[in-house]
Tab-separated table of C-alpha atoms and ligand atoms in Angstrom:
chain	number	residue	atom	x	y	z
A	1	MET	CA	-52.552	-25.439	-137.859
A	2	ASP	CA	-51.405	-25.714	-141.496
A	3	VAL	CA	-49.026	-28.254	-142.206
A	4	ASN	CA	-46.715	-27.383	-144.686
A	5	THR	CA	-46.255	-30.217	-147.430
A	6	ASP	CA	-43.629	-28.281	-149.647
A	7	SER	CA	-41.218	-27.909	-147.009
A	8	ALA	CA	-38.811	-29.981	-145.134
A	9	PHE	CA	-37.393	-28.987	-141.662
A	10	LEU	CA	-33.670	-30.101	-141.604
A	11	VAL	CA	-32.698	-30.212	-137.951
A	12	ILE	CA	-28.692	-30.268	-137.665
A	13	ASP	CA	-26.693	-31.854	-135.147
A	14	VAL	CA	-28.589	-31.491	-132.382
A	15	GLN	CA	-26.435	-33.686	-130.202
A	16	ASN	CA	-24.642	-33.885	-126.473
A	17	ASP	CA	-21.408	-33.216	-127.871
A	18	PHE	CA	-22.466	-29.570	-129.321
A	19	CYS	CA	-24.247	-28.582	-126.207
A	20	PRO	CA	-22.754	-27.536	-122.882
A	21	GLY	CA	-21.011	-30.152	-121.147
A	22	GLY	CA	-20.077	-31.742	-124.579
A	23	ALA	CA	-16.748	-32.187	-126.299
A	24	LEU	CA	-17.309	-29.292	-129.020
A	25	ALA	CA	-19.953	-27.377	-127.033
A	26	VAL	CA	-21.622	-24.456	-129.004
A	27	PRO	CA	-22.469	-21.626	-126.323
A	28	GLU	CA	-26.097	-21.854	-125.715
A	29	GLY	CA	-26.372	-24.951	-127.703
A	30	GLY	CA	-29.039	-26.687	-125.757
A	31	ARG	CA	-31.368	-23.286	-125.697
A	32	ILE	CA	-32.560	-24.203	-129.270
A	33	VAL	CA	-34.165	-27.403	-128.383
A	34	ASP	CA	-37.576	-26.280	-127.246
A	35	GLY	CA	-38.085	-23.748	-130.319
A	36	ILE	CA	-37.150	-27.006	-132.724
A	37	ASN	CA	-39.481	-28.974	-130.944
A	38	GLN	CA	-42.394	-26.775	-131.017
A	39	LEU	CA	-42.061	-26.090	-134.797
A	40	LEU	CA	-41.638	-29.867	-135.989
A	41	PRO	CA	-45.378	-30.173	-136.308
A	42	ARG	CA	-45.592	-27.535	-138.733
A	43	PHE	CA	-44.027	-29.741	-141.365
A	44	SER	CA	-44.732	-32.919	-143.060
A	45	ALA	CA	-41.067	-33.758	-143.822
A	46	LYS	CA	-38.890	-33.789	-140.674
A	47	VAL	CA	-35.150	-35.093	-140.961
A	48	PHE	CA	-32.565	-35.032	-138.191
A	49	THR	CA	-29.012	-35.391	-138.800
A	50	GLN	CA	-26.369	-36.729	-136.582
A	51	ASP	CA	-22.161	-36.278	-136.554
A	52	TRP	CA	-20.982	-39.906	-136.255
A	53	HIS	CA	-17.581	-40.248	-136.404
A	54	PRO	CA	-15.345	-43.268	-136.059
A	55	ASP	CA	-12.388	-42.405	-133.023
A	56	THR	CA	-9.614	-42.409	-135.883
A	57	HIS	CA	-11.628	-39.547	-137.854
A	58	ALA	CA	-9.491	-37.609	-139.970
A	59	SER	CA	-10.896	-34.264	-138.573
A	60	PHE	CA	-9.640	-35.115	-134.726
A	61	ALA	CA	-6.653	-33.292	-133.753
A	62	SER	CA	-5.756	-36.072	-131.738
A	63	ASN	CA	-5.242	-38.396	-135.025
A	64	HIS	CA	-2.441	-36.128	-136.164
A	65	LYS	CA	1.147	-35.932	-134.746
A	66	ASP	CA	1.886	-32.295	-133.415
A	67	LYS	CA	-1.344	-30.679	-134.311
A	68	ALA	CA	-3.633	-28.644	-132.059
A	69	ILE	CA	-7.235	-28.259	-132.027
A	70	TYR	CA	-8.467	-25.533	-134.316
A	71	GLU	CA	-5.483	-25.671	-136.761
A	72	THR	CA	-6.232	-26.518	-140.008
A	73	ILE	CA	-4.438	-29.220	-142.491
A	74	THR	CA	-4.509	-30.065	-146.091
A	75	LEU	CA	-6.632	-33.398	-147.030
A	76	PRO	CA	-6.781	-34.492	-150.500
A	77	TYR	CA	-10.269	-32.808	-150.673
A	78	GLY	CA	-9.193	-29.373	-149.361
A	79	GLU	CA	-8.637	-27.585	-146.146
A	80	GLN	CA	-10.024	-29.278	-142.836
A	81	VAL	CA	-10.206	-27.593	-139.409
A	82	LEU	CA	-8.962	-29.997	-136.777
A	83	TRP	CA	-11.621	-30.733	-133.897
A	84	PRO	CA	-11.426	-32.115	-130.423
A	85	ASP	CA	-12.539	-35.545	-130.543
A	86	HIS	CA	-16.481	-35.338	-130.653
A	87	CYS	CA	-19.557	-37.188	-131.633
A	88	ILE	CA	-17.703	-40.873	-131.412
A	89	GLN	CA	-20.142	-43.520	-132.676
A	90	GLY	CA	-21.874	-44.926	-129.963
A	91	THR	CA	-21.074	-42.761	-127.070
A	92	TRP	CA	-22.968	-40.218	-125.090
A	93	GLY	CA	-21.697	-37.275	-126.978
A	94	ALA	CA	-22.956	-38.652	-130.344
A	95	GLU	CA	-26.548	-39.037	-128.651
A	96	PHE	CA	-29.115	-36.367	-129.471
A	97	HIS	CA	-30.064	-34.220	-127.009
A	98	LYS	CA	-32.071	-35.667	-124.422
A	99	ASP	CA	-35.007	-32.993	-124.826
A	100	LEU	CA	-35.254	-33.265	-128.850
A	101	ASP	CA	-38.741	-34.897	-129.769
A	102	LEU	CA	-36.805	-37.495	-131.610
A	103	ASN	CA	-40.465	-39.289	-132.088
A	104	GLN	CA	-41.452	-36.485	-134.570
A	105	ALA	CA	-38.645	-37.406	-137.107
A	106	ASN	CA	-38.970	-39.126	-140.611
A	107	LEU	CA	-35.584	-39.324	-141.189
A	108	LEU	CA	-32.314	-39.665	-139.505
A	109	ILE	CA	-29.096	-38.868	-141.804
A	110	ARG	CA	-25.704	-39.903	-140.129
A	111	LYS	CA	-22.710	-38.338	-141.733
A	112	GLY	CA	-19.031	-38.138	-141.086
A	113	PHE	CA	-18.522	-42.013	-140.571
A	114	ARG	CA	-15.926	-42.534	-143.397
A	115	LYS	CA	-12.783	-42.055	-141.251
A	116	ASP	CA	-10.786	-40.147	-144.178
A	117	ILE	CA	-13.315	-37.308	-144.773
A	118	ASP	CA	-15.577	-34.886	-142.620
A	119	SER	CA	-18.900	-34.014	-143.588
A	120	TYR	CA	-20.432	-30.802	-142.446
A	121	SER	CA	-23.258	-30.832	-145.069
A	122	ALA	CA	-26.359	-32.880	-144.699
A	123	PHE	CA	-26.328	-33.480	-148.390
A	124	PHE	CA	-22.420	-33.979	-149.500
A	125	GLU	CA	-19.544	-35.013	-147.585
A	126	ASN	CA	-16.564	-32.175	-147.698
A	127	ASP	CA	-15.173	-33.603	-151.188
A	128	GLN	CA	-18.402	-32.076	-152.298
A	129	LYS	CA	-19.406	-34.986	-154.374
A	130	THR	CA	-20.061	-37.992	-151.609
A	131	PRO	CA	-23.778	-37.738	-151.474
A	132	THR	CA	-25.420	-38.637	-148.365
A	133	GLY	CA	-28.603	-39.553	-150.214
A	134	LEU	CA	-30.762	-36.872	-148.390
A	135	ALA	CA	-31.357	-35.044	-151.871
A	136	GLY	CA	-32.971	-38.536	-153.285
A	137	TYR	CA	-35.080	-38.959	-150.187
A	138	LEU	CA	-36.156	-35.395	-150.439
A	139	SER	CA	-36.964	-35.209	-154.267
A	140	THR	CA	-39.308	-38.391	-153.832
A	141	ARG	CA	-41.325	-36.528	-151.221
A	142	ASN	CA	-41.578	-33.415	-153.755
A	143	ILE	CA	-40.004	-31.022	-151.229
A	144	THR	CA	-39.395	-27.336	-152.767
A	145	HIS	CA	-38.327	-25.646	-149.756
A	146	ILE	CA	-35.574	-26.394	-147.334
A	147	VAL	CA	-35.900	-24.897	-143.614
A	148	CYS	CA	-32.984	-25.536	-141.730
A	149	ALA	CA	-31.889	-24.952	-137.846
A	150	GLY	CA	-29.149	-26.584	-135.267
A	151	LEU	CA	-25.895	-26.642	-134.477
A	152	ALA	CA	-23.583	-25.365	-135.424
A	153	THR	CA	-24.777	-22.152	-137.721
A	154	ASP	CA	-21.421	-21.397	-138.988
A	155	PHE	CA	-20.400	-25.039	-139.858
A	156	CYS	CA	-23.022	-27.953	-140.582
A	157	VAL	CA	-25.893	-25.423	-140.654
A	158	TYR	CA	-24.158	-23.233	-143.189
A	159	PHE	CA	-22.849	-25.999	-145.482
A	160	SER	CA	-26.151	-27.801	-145.531
A	161	ALA	CA	-28.011	-24.532	-146.437
A	162	ILE	CA	-25.377	-23.926	-149.176
A	163	ASP	CA	-25.748	-27.268	-150.603
A	164	ALA	CA	-29.618	-27.139	-150.450
A	165	LYS	CA	-29.360	-23.939	-152.421
A	166	GLN	CA	-27.233	-25.110	-155.010
A	167	ILE	CA	-29.190	-28.059	-155.523
A	168	GLY	CA	-32.024	-25.806	-156.353
A	169	TYR	CA	-34.434	-25.543	-153.132
A	170	HIS	CA	-35.450	-22.222	-151.658
A	171	VAL	CA	-33.831	-22.249	-148.369
A	172	THR	CA	-34.323	-20.517	-144.821
A	173	VAL	CA	-32.294	-20.729	-142.102
A	174	LEU	CA	-33.596	-19.801	-138.799
A	175	THR	CA	-31.273	-17.967	-136.608
A	176	ASP	CA	-32.859	-17.992	-133.363
A	177	ILE	CA	-32.961	-21.819	-133.228
A	178	SER	CA	-29.416	-22.074	-134.695
A	179	LYS	CA	-25.902	-21.470	-132.602
A	180	ALA	CA	-22.730	-20.745	-133.779
A	181	ILE	CA	-19.083	-22.113	-132.985
A	182	ASP	CA	-17.733	-18.755	-134.308
A	183	LEU	CA	-14.122	-19.624	-134.917
A	184	ASP	CA	-12.129	-16.657	-136.457
A	185	GLY	CA	-14.944	-14.702	-137.908
A	186	SER	CA	-16.621	-17.984	-139.306
A	187	LEU	CA	-19.853	-16.780	-138.198
A	188	ASP	CA	-19.778	-13.493	-140.255
A	189	ASN	CA	-18.419	-14.971	-143.054
A	190	ALA	CA	-21.292	-17.538	-143.061
A	191	ILE	CA	-24.122	-15.125	-142.798
A	192	SER	CA	-22.632	-12.955	-145.474
A	193	ASP	CA	-22.162	-16.167	-147.829
A	194	MET	CA	-25.687	-17.196	-147.194
A	195	GLN	CA	-27.021	-13.739	-147.796
A	196	SER	CA	-24.976	-13.341	-151.149
A	197	LYS	CA	-26.354	-16.579	-152.451
A	198	GLY	CA	-30.366	-15.875	-151.740
A	199	ILE	CA	-30.746	-18.007	-148.472
A	200	VAL	CA	-33.438	-16.305	-146.390
A	201	LEU	CA	-32.343	-15.657	-142.712
A	202	SER	CA	-35.072	-15.223	-140.454
A	203	THR	CA	-36.480	-15.764	-136.869
A	204	THR	CA	-39.070	-18.565	-136.120
A	205	ALA	CA	-41.073	-15.830	-135.538
A	206	GLU	CA	-40.698	-13.842	-138.889
A	207	PHE	CA	-40.884	-17.233	-140.573
A	208	LEU	CA	-44.366	-18.285	-139.009
A	209	SER	CA	-45.922	-14.885	-139.937
A	210	THR	CA	-44.978	-15.252	-143.667
B	1	VGL	C1	-19.858	-29.577	-136.576
B	1	VGL	C2	-17.683	-29.244	-136.490
B	1	VGL	C3	-17.298	-30.571	-136.562
B	1	VGL	C4	-21.222	-28.989	-136.906
B	1	VGL	C5	-19.893	-31.017	-137.011
B	1	VGL	O1	-22.261	-30.023	-136.488
B	1	VGL	O2	-21.454	-28.104	-137.164
B	1	VGL	N1	-18.761	-28.926	-136.531
B	1	VGL	N2	-18.285	-31.515	-136.913
B	2	ZN	ZN1	-17.907	-33.536	-136.661
């Protein structure tokens, strides 16, 4: 098996709270774990992200008076969806799915740990300027291509892919090993935006055959 040294596999937020039984469960969220584990050995650079919020986080509806989940508010950096409390630091919900093969990871990136700012993307927080440090890591590893999968296709996978493309990487999103929240058409919007920006959407099988 050829190991791809130009590409990094970015595994986004495969955590209990985004899987069935979790606080912000994505339909079929747990079904992608085997596919991700099987693909990991193909890459030399393997990065996992972990949504990691304090319980006071500004993206939680519970921290805003008279606001319901999935309503939006305006924060200094723009519009913010209000989520159920999820991925609280140190809780079961923030842990990676128990079957995800963490032993294969090279780097774990935590995001969303600043109380006043959400962070969907693995590269920048939602103000689109506070870096996570991932771009620096990847550039010192001479990576030119990012392959993304995980949860959720229309939020953290989407924003990670868009930022990766903007930075200048070739970007592929593996659609069969990513699952969506799909809030008010967010999946369709994310897919058309990714396609219009030149991000390649493919299945794992298609990706392996190219
Ligand atoms: C995510 C909503 C809130 C995600 C994280 O991982 O897609 N979505 N926090
Ligand atoms: Zn979150």
